[in-house]
mmCIF file of C-alpha atoms in Angstrom:
data_model
loop_
_atom_site.group_PDB
_atom_site.id
_atom_site.type_symbol
_atom_site.label_atom_id
_atom_site.label_comp_id
_atom_site.label_asym_id
_atom_site.label_seq_id
_atom_site.Cartn_x
_atom_site.Cartn_y
_atom_site.Cartn_z
ATOM 1 C CA MET A 157 1.331 -25.496 -9.810
ATOM 2 C CA SER A 158 4.021 -22.906 -9.148
ATOM 3 C CA LEU A 159 6.185 -23.003 -6.058
ATOM 4 C CA PRO A 160 6.359 -19.926 -3.842
ATOM 5 C CA LEU A 161 9.214 -17.511 -4.434
ATOM 6 C CA THR A 162 11.311 -16.072 -1.640
ATOM 7 C CA TRP A 163 13.838 -13.261 -1.396
ATOM 8 C CA ASN A 164 16.815 -15.306 -0.283
ATOM 9 C CA ASP A 165 17.977 -12.951 2.476
ATOM 10 C CA ALA A 166 14.481 -12.880 3.994
ATOM 11 C CA PRO A 167 13.146 -16.454 3.849
ATOM 12 C CA ALA A 168 10.005 -15.575 5.827
ATOM 13 C CA GLU A 169 8.793 -13.387 2.990
ATOM 14 C CA SER A 170 7.243 -15.968 0.695
ATOM 15 C CA VAL A 171 4.078 -16.140 -1.343
ATOM 16 C CA ALA A 172 2.005 -18.910 -2.858
ATOM 17 C CA ARG A 173 -0.889 -19.605 -5.212
ATOM 18 C CA GLN A 174 0.114 -16.871 -7.644
ATOM 19 C CA SER A 175 1.946 -16.824 -10.947
ATOM 20 C CA TYR A 176 5.689 -16.306 -10.822
ATOM 21 C CA ARG A 177 5.152 -12.908 -12.403
ATOM 22 C CA GLU A 178 2.700 -11.830 -9.689
ATOM 23 C CA GLN A 179 4.850 -13.274 -6.916
ATOM 24 C CA ALA A 180 7.969 -11.573 -8.234
ATOM 25 C CA ALA A 181 6.213 -8.204 -8.574
ATOM 26 C CA ARG A 182 4.841 -8.476 -5.047
ATOM 27 C CA ILE A 183 8.192 -9.296 -3.465
ATOM 28 C CA ILE A 184 10.242 -6.793 -5.491
ATOM 29 C CA ARG A 185 7.678 -4.065 -4.732
ATOM 30 C CA ALA A 186 8.066 -4.762 -1.023
ATOM 31 C CA GLN A 187 11.865 -4.685 -1.287
ATOM 32 C CA ILE A 188 11.640 -1.269 -2.977
ATOM 33 C CA VAL A 189 9.069 0.262 -0.665
ATOM 34 C CA SER A 190 10.876 -1.032 2.424
ATOM 35 C CA GLY A 191 14.062 0.656 1.210
ATOM 36 C CA ARG A 192 16.009 -2.595 0.932
ATOM 37 C CA LEU A 193 16.416 -1.855 -2.772
ATOM 38 C CA GLU A 194 17.544 1.718 -2.291
ATOM 39 C CA PRO A 195 16.353 4.710 -4.344
ATOM 40 C CA GLY A 196 18.791 5.465 -7.143
ATOM 41 C CA SER A 197 20.297 1.969 -7.144
ATOM 42 C CA MET A 198 20.756 -0.064 -10.337
ATOM 43 C CA HIS A 199 20.040 -3.779 -10.527
ATOM 44 C CA SER A 200 20.309 -6.368 -13.259
ATOM 45 C CA ILE A 201 17.409 -8.618 -14.092
ATOM 46 C CA GLY A 202 19.656 -11.634 -13.652
ATOM 47 C CA GLU A 203 20.594 -10.546 -10.135
ATOM 48 C CA ILE A 204 16.962 -10.323 -9.100
ATOM 49 C CA ALA A 205 16.066 -13.622 -10.784
ATOM 50 C CA GLU A 206 18.910 -15.303 -8.892
ATOM 51 C CA ARG A 207 17.699 -13.926 -5.571
ATOM 52 C CA LEU A 208 14.192 -15.171 -6.289
ATOM 53 C CA ASN A 209 15.486 -18.495 -7.647
ATOM 54 C CA VAL A 210 13.365 -18.212 -10.765
ATOM 55 C CA SER A 211 13.979 -17.709 -14.484
ATOM 56 C CA ILE A 212 14.526 -14.276 -15.992
ATOM 57 C CA THR A 213 11.271 -14.145 -18.009
ATOM 58 C CA PRO A 214 8.736 -13.728 -15.147
ATOM 59 C CA VAL A 215 11.098 -11.293 -13.416
ATOM 60 C CA ARG A 216 11.336 -9.165 -16.557
ATOM 61 C CA GLU A 217 7.526 -9.187 -16.866
ATOM 62 C CA ALA A 218 7.162 -8.236 -13.199
ATOM 63 C CA LEU A 219 9.645 -5.376 -13.604
ATOM 64 C CA HIS A 220 7.685 -3.972 -16.537
ATOM 65 C CA ASP A 221 4.602 -4.015 -14.299
ATOM 66 C CA LEU A 222 6.508 -2.111 -11.605
ATOM 67 C CA ALA A 223 7.781 0.358 -14.187
ATOM 68 C CA ARG A 224 4.180 1.121 -15.152
ATOM 69 C CA GLU A 225 3.469 1.729 -11.467
ATOM 70 C CA GLY A 226 6.240 4.322 -11.413
ATOM 71 C CA LEU A 227 8.470 2.458 -8.956
ATOM 72 C CA ILE A 228 11.381 1.763 -11.315
ATOM 73 C CA GLU A 229 12.810 2.781 -14.680
ATOM 74 C CA MET A 230 13.888 0.104 -17.120
ATOM 75 C CA LYS A 231 17.353 0.711 -18.586
ATOM 76 C CA ARG A 232 18.053 -0.990 -21.895
ATOM 77 C CA ASN A 233 20.788 -3.623 -21.609
ATOM 78 C CA ARG A 234 21.497 -2.557 -18.028
ATOM 79 C CA GLY A 235 18.550 -3.675 -15.914
ATOM 80 C CA PHE A 236 16.467 -1.241 -13.920
ATOM 81 C CA LEU A 237 16.855 1.826 -11.737
ATOM 82 C CA VAL A 238 14.892 2.265 -8.502
ATOM 83 C CA ARG A 239 13.251 5.655 -8.855
ATOM 84 C CA THR A 240 13.762 8.519 -6.432
ATOM 85 C CA PRO A 241 10.563 10.600 -6.385
ATOM 86 C CA SER A 242 10.902 14.320 -5.806
ATOM 87 C CA SER A 243 9.199 16.077 -2.905
ATOM 88 C CA LYS A 244 6.947 17.793 -5.440
ATOM 89 C CA GLU A 245 5.937 14.448 -6.926
ATOM 90 C CA LEU A 246 5.065 13.026 -3.509
ATOM 91 C CA ASP A 247 3.140 16.171 -2.570
ATOM 92 C CA ASP A 248 1.180 15.913 -5.819
ATOM 93 C CA ILE A 249 0.335 12.272 -5.110
ATOM 94 C CA VAL A 250 -0.839 13.105 -1.584
ATOM 95 C CA GLN A 251 -3.045 15.867 -2.990
ATOM 96 C CA ILE A 252 -4.607 13.567 -5.593
ATOM 97 C CA ARG A 253 -5.119 10.809 -3.035
ATOM 98 C CA ALA A 254 -6.808 13.236 -0.678
ATOM 99 C CA MET A 255 -9.151 14.375 -3.448
ATOM 100 C CA LEU A 256 -10.119 10.809 -4.355
ATOM 101 C CA GLU A 257 -9.972 8.932 -1.068
ATOM 102 C CA VAL A 258 -11.344 11.470 1.390
ATOM 103 C CA SER A 259 -14.436 12.205 -0.675
ATOM 104 C CA SER A 260 -14.935 8.474 -1.222
ATOM 105 C CA VAL A 261 -14.751 7.712 2.502
ATOM 106 C CA ARG A 262 -17.192 10.556 3.153
ATOM 107 C CA GLU A 263 -19.691 9.086 0.691
ATOM 108 C CA ILE A 264 -19.238 5.540 1.997
ATOM 109 C CA THR A 265 -19.791 6.694 5.566
ATOM 110 C CA GLU A 266 -22.727 8.992 4.868
ATOM 111 C CA ARG A 267 -24.484 6.304 2.840
ATOM 112 C CA GLY A 268 -23.687 3.575 5.357
ATOM 113 C CA LEU A 269 -22.351 1.278 2.653
ATOM 114 C CA ILE A 270 -20.312 -0.875 5.031
ATOM 115 C CA LYS A 271 -22.429 -3.003 7.351
ATOM 116 C CA ASP A 272 -19.890 -5.529 8.615
ATOM 117 C CA PHE A 273 -16.703 -3.998 10.004
ATOM 118 C CA ALA A 274 -15.268 -7.274 11.375
ATOM 119 C CA PRO A 275 -13.189 -8.162 8.264
ATOM 120 C CA LEU A 276 -11.734 -4.648 8.199
ATOM 121 C CA ARG A 277 -10.830 -4.802 11.890
ATOM 122 C CA SER A 278 -9.127 -8.137 11.278
ATOM 123 C CA LEU A 279 -7.045 -6.581 8.494
ATOM 124 C CA SER A 280 -6.216 -3.632 10.742
ATOM 125 C CA ARG A 281 -4.902 -5.945 13.461
ATOM 126 C CA LYS A 282 -2.874 -7.974 10.964
ATOM 127 C CA THR A 283 -1.339 -4.777 9.593
ATOM 128 C CA GLN A 284 -0.159 -3.760 13.052
ATOM 129 C CA VAL A 285 1.299 -7.209 13.726
ATOM 130 C CA PHE A 286 3.229 -7.239 10.445
ATOM 131 C CA ALA A 287 4.451 -3.669 11.016
ATOM 132 C CA GLU A 288 5.716 -4.432 14.507
ATOM 133 C CA ALA A 289 7.510 -7.528 13.203
ATOM 134 C CA GLY A 290 9.033 -5.693 10.241
ATOM 135 C CA GLU A 291 7.483 -8.194 7.815
ATOM 136 C CA TRP A 292 7.010 -5.758 4.957
ATOM 137 C CA VAL A 293 5.505 -8.077 2.347
ATOM 138 C CA GLY A 294 2.717 -8.971 4.764
ATOM 139 C CA PHE A 295 2.395 -5.377 5.955
ATOM 140 C CA LEU A 296 2.101 -3.917 2.465
ATOM 141 C CA ASP A 297 -0.414 -6.550 1.384
ATOM 142 C CA THR A 298 -2.705 -6.136 4.393
ATOM 143 C CA ASP A 299 -2.394 -2.343 4.552
ATOM 144 C CA ARG A 300 -3.243 -2.040 0.863
ATOM 145 C CA GLU A 301 -6.116 -4.509 1.235
ATOM 146 C CA PHE A 302 -7.450 -2.595 4.245
ATOM 147 C CA HIS A 303 -7.710 0.730 2.427
ATOM 148 C CA LEU A 304 -8.936 -0.664 -0.869
ATOM 149 C CA SER A 305 -11.508 -2.862 0.884
ATOM 150 C CA ILE A 306 -13.084 0.258 2.343
ATOM 151 C CA LEU A 307 -13.144 2.009 -1.033
ATOM 152 C CA ALA A 308 -14.528 -1.156 -2.678
ATOM 153 C CA ALA A 309 -17.855 -0.351 -1.020
ATOM 154 C CA LEU A 310 -18.447 2.138 -3.852
ATOM 155 C CA ASP A 311 -18.240 -0.686 -6.444
ATOM 156 C CA ASN A 312 -15.933 1.369 -8.681
ATOM 157 C CA PRO A 313 -13.074 -0.800 -10.059
ATOM 158 C CA LYS A 314 -11.407 2.149 -11.801
ATOM 159 C CA LEU A 315 -11.205 4.032 -8.493
ATOM 160 C CA LEU A 316 -9.480 1.022 -6.899
ATOM 161 C CA GLU A 317 -7.038 0.761 -9.801
ATOM 162 C CA ILE A 318 -6.068 4.438 -9.633
ATOM 163 C CA VAL A 319 -5.843 4.645 -5.847
ATOM 164 C CA GLY A 320 -3.915 1.369 -5.667
ATOM 165 C CA SER A 321 -1.294 2.697 -8.063
ATOM 166 C CA LEU A 322 -1.039 6.038 -6.256
ATOM 167 C CA ARG A 323 -0.680 4.275 -2.914
ATOM 168 C CA ASP A 324 2.197 2.154 -4.206
ATOM 169 C CA GLN A 325 3.978 5.257 -5.500
ATOM 170 C CA SER A 326 3.381 7.299 -2.352
ATOM 171 C CA ARG A 327 4.811 4.579 -0.114
ATOM 172 C CA LEU A 328 8.275 5.180 -1.548
ATOM 173 C CA PHE A 329 10.620 4.721 0.267
ATOM 174 C CA GLY A 330 12.201 3.340 3.401
ATOM 175 C CA LEU A 331 9.693 1.564 5.631
ATOM 176 C CA ASP A 332 12.667 -0.017 7.390
ATOM 177 C CA LYS A 333 13.815 3.469 8.391
ATOM 178 C CA MET A 334 10.295 4.571 9.364
ATOM 179 C CA ALA A 335 9.655 1.525 11.543
ATOM 180 C CA GLY A 336 9.311 2.501 15.162
ATOM 181 C CA SER A 337 8.911 6.212 14.416
ATOM 182 C CA ILE A 338 6.088 8.131 16.068
ATOM 183 C CA SER A 339 4.435 8.943 12.735
ATOM 184 C CA PHE A 340 4.609 5.329 11.543
ATOM 185 C CA ARG A 341 3.129 3.922 14.753
ATOM 186 C CA GLN A 342 0.414 6.563 14.583
ATOM 187 C CA SER A 343 -0.416 5.738 10.967
ATOM 188 C CA THR A 344 -0.997 2.047 11.788
ATOM 189 C CA LYS A 345 -3.072 2.800 14.897
ATOM 190 C CA GLU A 346 -5.271 5.280 13.034
ATOM 191 C CA HIS A 347 -6.761 2.413 11.039
ATOM 192 C CA GLU A 348 -8.848 1.627 14.108
ATOM 193 C CA LEU A 349 -9.789 5.294 14.518
ATOM 194 C CA ILE A 350 -11.104 5.353 10.960
ATOM 195 C CA LEU A 351 -13.237 2.278 11.568
ATOM 196 C CA ASP A 352 -14.464 3.548 14.940
ATOM 197 C CA ALA A 353 -15.558 6.844 13.398
ATOM 198 C CA MET A 354 -17.245 5.201 10.407
ATOM 199 C CA GLU A 355 -19.084 2.659 12.527
ATOM 200 C CA ASP A 356 -20.111 5.257 15.089
ATOM 201 C CA HIS A 357 -21.526 7.509 12.365
ATOM 202 C CA ASP A 358 -23.419 4.554 10.897
ATOM 203 C CA ARG A 359 -25.087 3.959 14.269
ATOM 204 C CA HIS A 360 -26.205 7.583 14.530
ATOM 205 C CA THR A 361 -27.259 8.465 10.991
ATOM 206 C CA GLN A 362 -30.622 9.572 12.245
ATOM 207 C CA CYS A 363 -28.930 12.495 14.003
ATOM 208 C CA ARG A 364 -27.777 13.976 10.672
ATOM 209 C CA ARG A 365 -24.645 15.222 12.368
ATOM 210 C CA PRO A 366 -21.666 16.539 10.376
ATOM 211 C CA LEU A 367 -19.299 13.878 9.246
ATOM 212 C CA PRO A 368 -15.937 14.344 9.753
ATOM 213 C CA ALA A 369 -13.971 12.292 12.065
ATOM 214 C CA PRO A 370 -13.277 9.478 9.577
ATOM 215 C CA VAL A 371 -12.675 11.999 6.803
ATOM 216 C CA ARG A 372 -10.199 14.033 8.848
ATOM 217 C CA THR A 373 -8.426 10.891 10.028
ATOM 218 C CA TRP A 374 -8.161 9.433 6.510
ATOM 219 C CA SER A 375 -6.777 12.718 5.184
ATOM 220 C CA ARG A 376 -4.177 12.857 7.941
ATOM 221 C CA LEU A 377 -3.294 9.201 7.445
ATOM 222 C CA SER A 378 -2.607 9.759 3.737
ATOM 223 C CA ALA A 379 -0.075 12.440 4.642
ATOM 224 C CA LEU A 380 1.490 10.386 7.430
ATOM 225 C CA GLU A 381 2.123 7.515 5.031
ATOM 226 C CA VAL A 382 4.586 9.566 3.025
ATOM 227 C CA GLY A 383 6.094 11.487 5.903
ATOM 228 C CA ARG A 384 4.301 14.730 5.113
ATOM 229 C CA LEU A 385 3.393 15.252 8.779
ATOM 230 C CA THR A 386 5.687 15.050 11.783
#
């Protein structure tokens, strides 16, 4: 059984019950998205393995996974470069996410596919707690789980795979810098607004009223997550 890995300058950020490769990818992803591994910075595989106190092999495998997600670029014999996405790239991602996620939330809500909102509300509360504490591994995990758990109601694994990857890319970069900002606080609180709107619509489906509060909120939230709204 593998022992949990930790990033040695943030001992609270540990994981367990996963392979070293999965643990390493999870922690490195959080370091990138939080801005602790800065955009444009170069890092050696050995440096990262030393920080995680694990051998180079699972770290190299994890980095290749992150490269496929578009978070880093592998540099032969040098290590890896943390990518700096252009404004156009982020705008494109937001547009694609809006096309996929907003229509999905509309369908889920109109069809009443979610009957028990308690697990989602629990995730929403955990996300806010992690965000307020600046615990980015926990925040990223619960925030990602919250959104994908809603979309999972459509029973479409490919949708979850695509949206999950786009979400990871659109969260670049600098959660540490965003923490405490008006837009960041609003983005975490709007989780509850989404659930309120979806649950309220589910209780009044017989009215056949237009749907749109959860759809509008989800669309706005997607933009807030990458700083596209002020």
